[in-house]
PDB file of C-alpha atoms in Angstrom:
ATOM      1  CA  SER A   1       0.000   0.000   0.000  1.00 50.00           C
ATOM      2  CA  ILE A   2       1.073   3.608  -0.553  1.00 57.00           C
ATOM      3  CA  ARG A   3       2.002   5.446   2.639  1.00 63.00           C
ATOM      4  CA  GLU A   4       3.371   8.785   1.386  1.00 66.00           C
ATOM      5  CA  ALA A   5       3.255  10.977  -1.702  1.00 67.00           C
ATOM      6  CA  ASP A   6       5.819  13.611  -0.752  1.00 69.00           C
ATOM      7  CA  LEU A   7       6.892  16.178  -3.351  1.00 65.00           C
ATOM      8  CA  ARG A   8      10.581  17.040  -3.325  1.00 74.00           C
ATOM      9  CA  LEU A   9      11.179  20.406  -4.990  1.00 72.00           C
ATOM     10  CA  SER A  10      14.420  21.344  -6.750  1.00 81.00           C
ATOM     11  CA  ASN A  11      15.178  23.895  -3.986  1.00 85.00           C
ATOM     12  CA  GLY A  12      15.207  21.104  -1.357  1.00 81.00           C
ATOM     13  CA  ILE A  13      11.806  21.807   0.180  1.00 77.00           C
ATOM     14  CA  ILE A  14       9.663  18.732   0.823  1.00 74.00           C
ATOM     15  CA  LEU A  15       5.889  19.063   0.659  1.00 66.00           C
ATOM     16  CA  ALA A  16       4.540  16.282   2.851  1.00 67.00           C
ATOM     17  CA  GLY A  17       1.709  14.244   1.437  1.00 69.00           C
ATOM     18  CA  PRO A  18       0.858  11.389   3.771  1.00 68.00           C
ATOM     19  CA  GLN A  19      -1.519   9.009   2.011  1.00 73.00           C
ATOM     20  CA  ARG A  20      -1.983   5.887   4.083  1.00 78.00           C
ATOM     21  CA  LEU A  21      -3.862   4.190   1.276  1.00 81.00           C
ATOM     22  CA  GLU A  22      -5.339   0.839   2.151  1.00 85.00           C
ATOM     23  CA  ASP A  23      -5.918  -2.258   0.058  1.00 89.00           C
ATOM     24  CA  ALA A  24      -9.296  -2.198  -1.673  1.00 93.00           C
ATOM     25  CA  ILE A  25     -11.373  -4.780  -3.507  1.00 96.00           C
ATOM     26  CA  SER A  26     -13.407  -4.101  -6.648  1.00 97.00           C
ATOM     27  CA  ILE A  27     -15.968  -6.407  -8.217  1.00 98.00           C
ATOM     28  CA  ALA A  28     -17.313  -5.714 -11.701  1.00 98.00           C
ATOM     29  CA  LEU A  29     -19.760  -7.503 -13.970  1.00 98.00           C
ATOM     30  CA  GLY A  30     -20.500  -6.553 -17.557  1.00 98.00           C
ATOM     31  CA  THR A  31     -22.118  -7.890 -20.671  1.00 98.00           C
ATOM     32  CA  GLU A  32     -22.566  -7.111 -24.340  1.00 97.00           C
ATOM     33  CA  TYR A  33     -25.243  -8.357 -26.705  1.00 97.00           C
ATOM     34  CA  LYS A  34     -24.621  -8.006 -30.443  1.00 94.00           C
ATOM     35  CA  PHE A  35     -27.218  -7.901 -33.178  1.00 89.00           C
ATOM     36  CA  LEU A  36     -25.097  -8.958 -36.137  1.00 84.00           C
ATOM     37  CA  GLN A  37     -27.676  -8.078 -38.769  1.00 82.00           C
ATOM     38  CA  ILE A  38     -30.263  -5.334 -38.628  1.00 82.00           C
ATOM     39  CA  LYS A  39     -33.171  -5.597 -41.056  1.00 83.00           C
ATOM     40  CA  GLY A  40     -33.144  -2.769 -43.567  1.00 83.00           C
ATOM     41  CA  TYR A  41     -29.571  -1.721 -42.660  1.00 85.00           C
ATOM     42  CA  GLU A  42     -27.183  -3.804 -44.728  1.00 88.00           C
ATOM     43  CA  GLY A  43     -23.636  -3.906 -43.344  1.00 91.00           C
ATOM     44  CA  TRP A  44     -24.611  -2.538 -39.919  1.00 92.00           C
ATOM     45  CA  SER A  45     -24.419  -4.250 -36.532  1.00 94.00           C
ATOM     46  CA  LEU A  46     -25.615  -3.066 -33.138  1.00 95.00           C
ATOM     47  CA  ALA A  47     -24.238  -3.827 -29.670  1.00 96.00           C
ATOM     48  CA  LEU A  48     -25.981  -3.173 -26.351  1.00 98.00           C
ATOM     49  CA  ARG A  49     -23.754  -3.023 -23.260  1.00 98.00           C
ATOM     50  CA  GLY A  50     -24.305  -2.863 -19.530  1.00 98.00           C
ATOM     51  CA  GLY A  51     -22.400  -3.290 -16.321  1.00 98.00           C
ATOM     52  CA  TYR A  52     -22.172  -2.897 -12.562  1.00 98.00           C
ATOM     53  CA  LEU A  53     -19.178  -2.078 -10.339  1.00 98.00           C
ATOM     54  CA  TRP A  54     -18.742  -2.166  -6.574  1.00 98.00           C
ATOM     55  CA  SER A  55     -15.483  -0.888  -5.119  1.00 97.00           C
ATOM     56  CA  GLN A  56     -14.131  -0.294  -1.624  1.00 96.00           C
ATOM     57  CA  GLN A  57     -12.595   2.987  -0.523  1.00 93.00           C
ATOM     58  CA  ALA A  58      -8.788   3.155  -0.506  1.00 90.00           C
ATOM     59  CA  TYR A  59      -8.133   6.371   1.431  1.00 88.00           C
ATOM     60  CA  SER A  60      -8.055   6.104   5.217  1.00 88.00           C
ATOM     61  CA  ASP A  61      -9.789   8.758   7.312  1.00 90.00           C
ATOM     62  CA  PHE A  62      -6.305  10.081   8.155  1.00 87.00           C
ATOM     63  CA  SER A  63      -5.463  11.023   4.542  1.00 84.00           C
ATOM     64  CA  PHE A  64      -8.957  11.591   3.069  1.00 86.00           C
ATOM     65  CA  HIS A  65      -9.335  14.801   1.045  1.00 81.00           C
ATOM     66  CA  PRO A  66     -12.511  15.968  -0.728  1.00 82.00           C
ATOM     67  CA  ARG A  67     -10.557  16.768  -3.916  1.00 77.00           C
ATOM     68  CA  THR A  68     -10.409  12.989  -4.402  1.00 79.00           C
ATOM     69  CA  PRO A  69     -13.828  11.831  -3.237  1.00 78.00           C
ATOM     70  CA  ASP A  70     -13.292   8.326  -1.962  1.00 89.00           C
ATOM     71  CA  ALA A  71     -15.910   6.081  -0.436  1.00 93.00           C
ATOM     72  CA  ASN A  72     -17.335   2.678  -1.248  1.00 96.00           C
ATOM     73  CA  ILE A  73     -19.023   3.029  -4.626  1.00 96.00           C
ATOM     74  CA  HIS A  74     -21.765   1.434  -6.680  1.00 98.00           C
ATOM     75  CA  SER A  75     -21.690   2.168 -10.395  1.00 98.00           C
ATOM     76  CA  LEU A  76     -24.114   1.367 -13.209  1.00 98.00           C
ATOM     77  CA  ALA A  77     -23.144   1.749 -16.858  1.00 98.00           C
ATOM     78  CA  GLY A  78     -24.915   1.286 -20.158  1.00 98.00           C
ATOM     79  CA  GLY A  79     -24.051   1.837 -23.758  1.00 98.00           C
ATOM     80  CA  ILE A  80     -24.843   1.254 -27.368  1.00 97.00           C
ATOM     81  CA  GLY A  81     -22.486   0.696 -30.276  1.00 97.00           C
ATOM     82  CA  PHE A  82     -23.080   0.933 -34.010  1.00 95.00           C
ATOM     83  CA  LEU A  83     -20.662  -0.614 -36.503  1.00 95.00           C
ATOM     84  CA  CYS A  84     -20.868  -0.108 -40.255  1.00 94.00           C
ATOM     85  CA  GLN A  85     -18.877  -2.584 -42.344  1.00 91.00           C
ATOM     86  CA  GLN A  86     -18.856  -4.156 -45.819  1.00 88.00           C
ATOM     87  CA  GLY A  87     -21.970  -3.227 -47.801  1.00 88.00           C
ATOM     88  CA  GLY A  88     -23.002  -0.451 -45.440  1.00 90.00           C
ATOM     89  CA  ARG A  89     -23.007   3.314 -45.948  1.00 88.00           C
ATOM     90  CA  PHE A  90     -22.230   5.746 -43.131  1.00 87.00           C
ATOM     91  CA  LEU A  91     -24.910   8.465 -42.948  1.00 83.00           C
ATOM     92  CA  GLY A  92     -26.096   7.075 -46.281  1.00 82.00           C
ATOM     93  CA  VAL A  93     -23.169   8.750 -48.046  1.00 86.00           C
ATOM     94  CA  VAL A  94     -19.767   7.182 -47.298  1.00 86.00           C
ATOM     95  CA  GLY A  95     -19.024   3.529 -47.946  1.00 88.00           C
ATOM     96  CA  CYS A  96     -17.902   1.780 -44.781  1.00 89.00           C
ATOM     97  CA  GLU A  97     -15.296  -0.297 -46.559  1.00 85.00           C
ATOM     98  CA  THR A  98     -12.839   0.958 -49.153  1.00 79.00           C
ATOM     99  CA  SER A  99      -9.843  -0.372 -51.001  1.00 71.00           C
ATOM    100  CA  GLY A 100      -6.854   1.537 -49.753  1.00 63.00           C
ATOM    101  CA  HIS A 101      -3.529   2.632 -51.099  1.00 65.00           C
ATOM    102  CA  GLY A 102      -0.248   1.880 -49.367  1.00 64.00           C
ATOM    103  CA  GLY A 103      -1.690  -0.855 -47.161  1.00 69.00           C
ATOM    104  CA  LEU A 104      -4.468   1.195 -45.544  1.00 79.00           C
ATOM    105  CA  GLN A 105      -7.893  -0.190 -46.191  1.00 86.00           C
ATOM    106  CA  LEU A 106     -10.933   1.067 -44.320  1.00 87.00           C
ATOM    107  CA  ARG A 107     -12.789  -1.951 -42.924  1.00 90.00           C
ATOM    108  CA  GLY A 108     -15.452  -0.208 -40.879  1.00 93.00           C
ATOM    109  CA  ILE A 109     -16.784   2.881 -39.132  1.00 95.00           C
ATOM    110  CA  GLY A 110     -18.114   2.736 -35.590  1.00 95.00           C
ATOM    111  CA  LEU A 111     -20.019   4.981 -33.206  1.00 96.00           C
ATOM    112  CA  ASP A 112     -20.312   4.255 -29.492  1.00 98.00           C
ATOM    113  CA  LEU A 113     -22.343   6.031 -26.811  1.00 98.00           C
ATOM    114  CA  ALA A 114     -22.038   5.238 -23.105  1.00 98.00           C
ATOM    115  CA  TYR A 115     -23.275   6.557 -19.787  1.00 98.00           C
ATOM    116  CA  GLN A 116     -22.049   5.751 -16.285  1.00 98.00           C
ATOM    117  CA  SER A 117     -23.459   6.815 -12.946  1.00 98.00           C
ATOM    118  CA  ILE A 118     -21.256   6.445  -9.859  1.00 96.00           C
ATOM    119  CA  PHE A 119     -22.871   6.581  -6.442  1.00 96.00           C
ATOM    120  CA  HIS A 120     -20.580   7.032  -3.432  1.00 95.00           C
ATOM    121  CA  GLU A 121     -21.864   5.689  -0.141  1.00 96.00           C
ATOM    122  CA  THR A 122     -22.120   8.383   2.558  1.00 96.00           C
ATOM    123  CA  ARG A 123     -18.761   8.645   4.290  1.00 95.00           C
ATOM    124  CA  THR A 124     -18.012  10.034   7.738  1.00 95.00           C
ATOM    125  CA  VAL A 125     -14.380  11.062   8.267  1.00 94.00           C
ATOM    126  CA  ALA A 126     -12.881  11.358  11.762  1.00 96.00           C
ATOM    127  CA  GLY A 127      -9.203  11.741  12.736  1.00 92.00           C
ATOM    128  CA  ASN A 128      -7.987  13.421   9.541  1.00 88.00           C
ATOM    129  CA  ILE A 129      -4.488  14.943   9.456  1.00 83.00           C
ATOM    130  CA  ASN A 130      -6.353  18.226   8.800  1.00 82.00           C
ATOM    131  CA  PRO A 131      -9.156  18.333  11.402  1.00 88.00           C
ATOM    132  CA  THR A 132     -11.154  20.818   9.305  1.00 87.00           C
ATOM    133  CA  LEU A 133     -11.814  17.954   6.855  1.00 86.00           C
ATOM    134  CA  ASP A 134     -13.516  15.764   9.469  1.00 92.00           C
ATOM    135  CA  GLY A 135     -17.193  15.449   8.623  1.00 93.00           C
ATOM    136  CA  THR A 136     -19.763  13.646   6.494  1.00 95.00           C
ATOM    137  CA  TYR A 137     -19.422  13.500   2.708  1.00 93.00           C
ATOM    138  CA  ARG A 138     -21.925  12.610  -0.010  1.00 93.00           C
ATOM    139  CA  SER A 139     -21.069  12.620  -3.711  1.00 92.00           C
ATOM    140  CA  SER A 140     -21.950  11.118  -7.053  1.00 93.00           C
ATOM    141  CA  MET A 141     -20.600  11.352 -10.594  1.00 94.00           C
ATOM    142  CA  GLN A 142     -22.285  11.226 -13.979  1.00 97.00           C
ATOM    143  CA  ILE A 143     -20.137  10.390 -17.000  1.00 97.00           C
ATOM    144  CA  GLY A 144     -21.087  10.334 -20.674  1.00 98.00           C
ATOM    145  CA  THR A 145     -18.885   9.371 -23.606  1.00 98.00           C
ATOM    146  CA  PHE A 146     -19.067   9.406 -27.384  1.00 97.00           C
ATOM    147  CA  THR A 147     -16.540   7.535 -29.524  1.00 97.00           C
ATOM    148  CA  PHE A 148     -16.025   7.622 -33.286  1.00 96.00           C
ATOM    149  CA  ARG A 149     -13.942   4.735 -34.673  1.00 94.00           C
ATOM    150  CA  LEU A 150     -12.272   4.021 -37.978  1.00 93.00           C
ATOM    151  CA  LEU A 151     -11.221   0.386 -38.446  1.00 91.00           C
ATOM    152  CA  PHE A 152      -8.286  -0.313 -40.751  1.00 87.00           C
TER     153      PHE A 152
END
């Protein structure tokens, strides 16, 4: 486990950063279901994705800081992926497979959308190195992503 994250500056000053991180366990489950052919959309496939994550906190009360919200978490994620390949047309205009020059051949175009919600369990901190940080913390995070892929 990590005990310190001190910064040593070029002028010899040391900025102390006690961490006292503890071992933590994470358990994750995920799945993907692919529709390999979509009626009316030649060359396109669709993937639906989902998952769950549970993870223990790693920061002890001693080194907890709200800039790095750390508590046991529960996370749910979902997503959808579109893949255009041979015979398909992206946005009805561009062929999703081309013959390339110099060894580059486009084999597909993909779009992925995902969303993740992270729920931190309520955490009460006592005995922090900075007593002003002792208290009860509640937080959550919402994350969205968009990915555009070119397959060669």
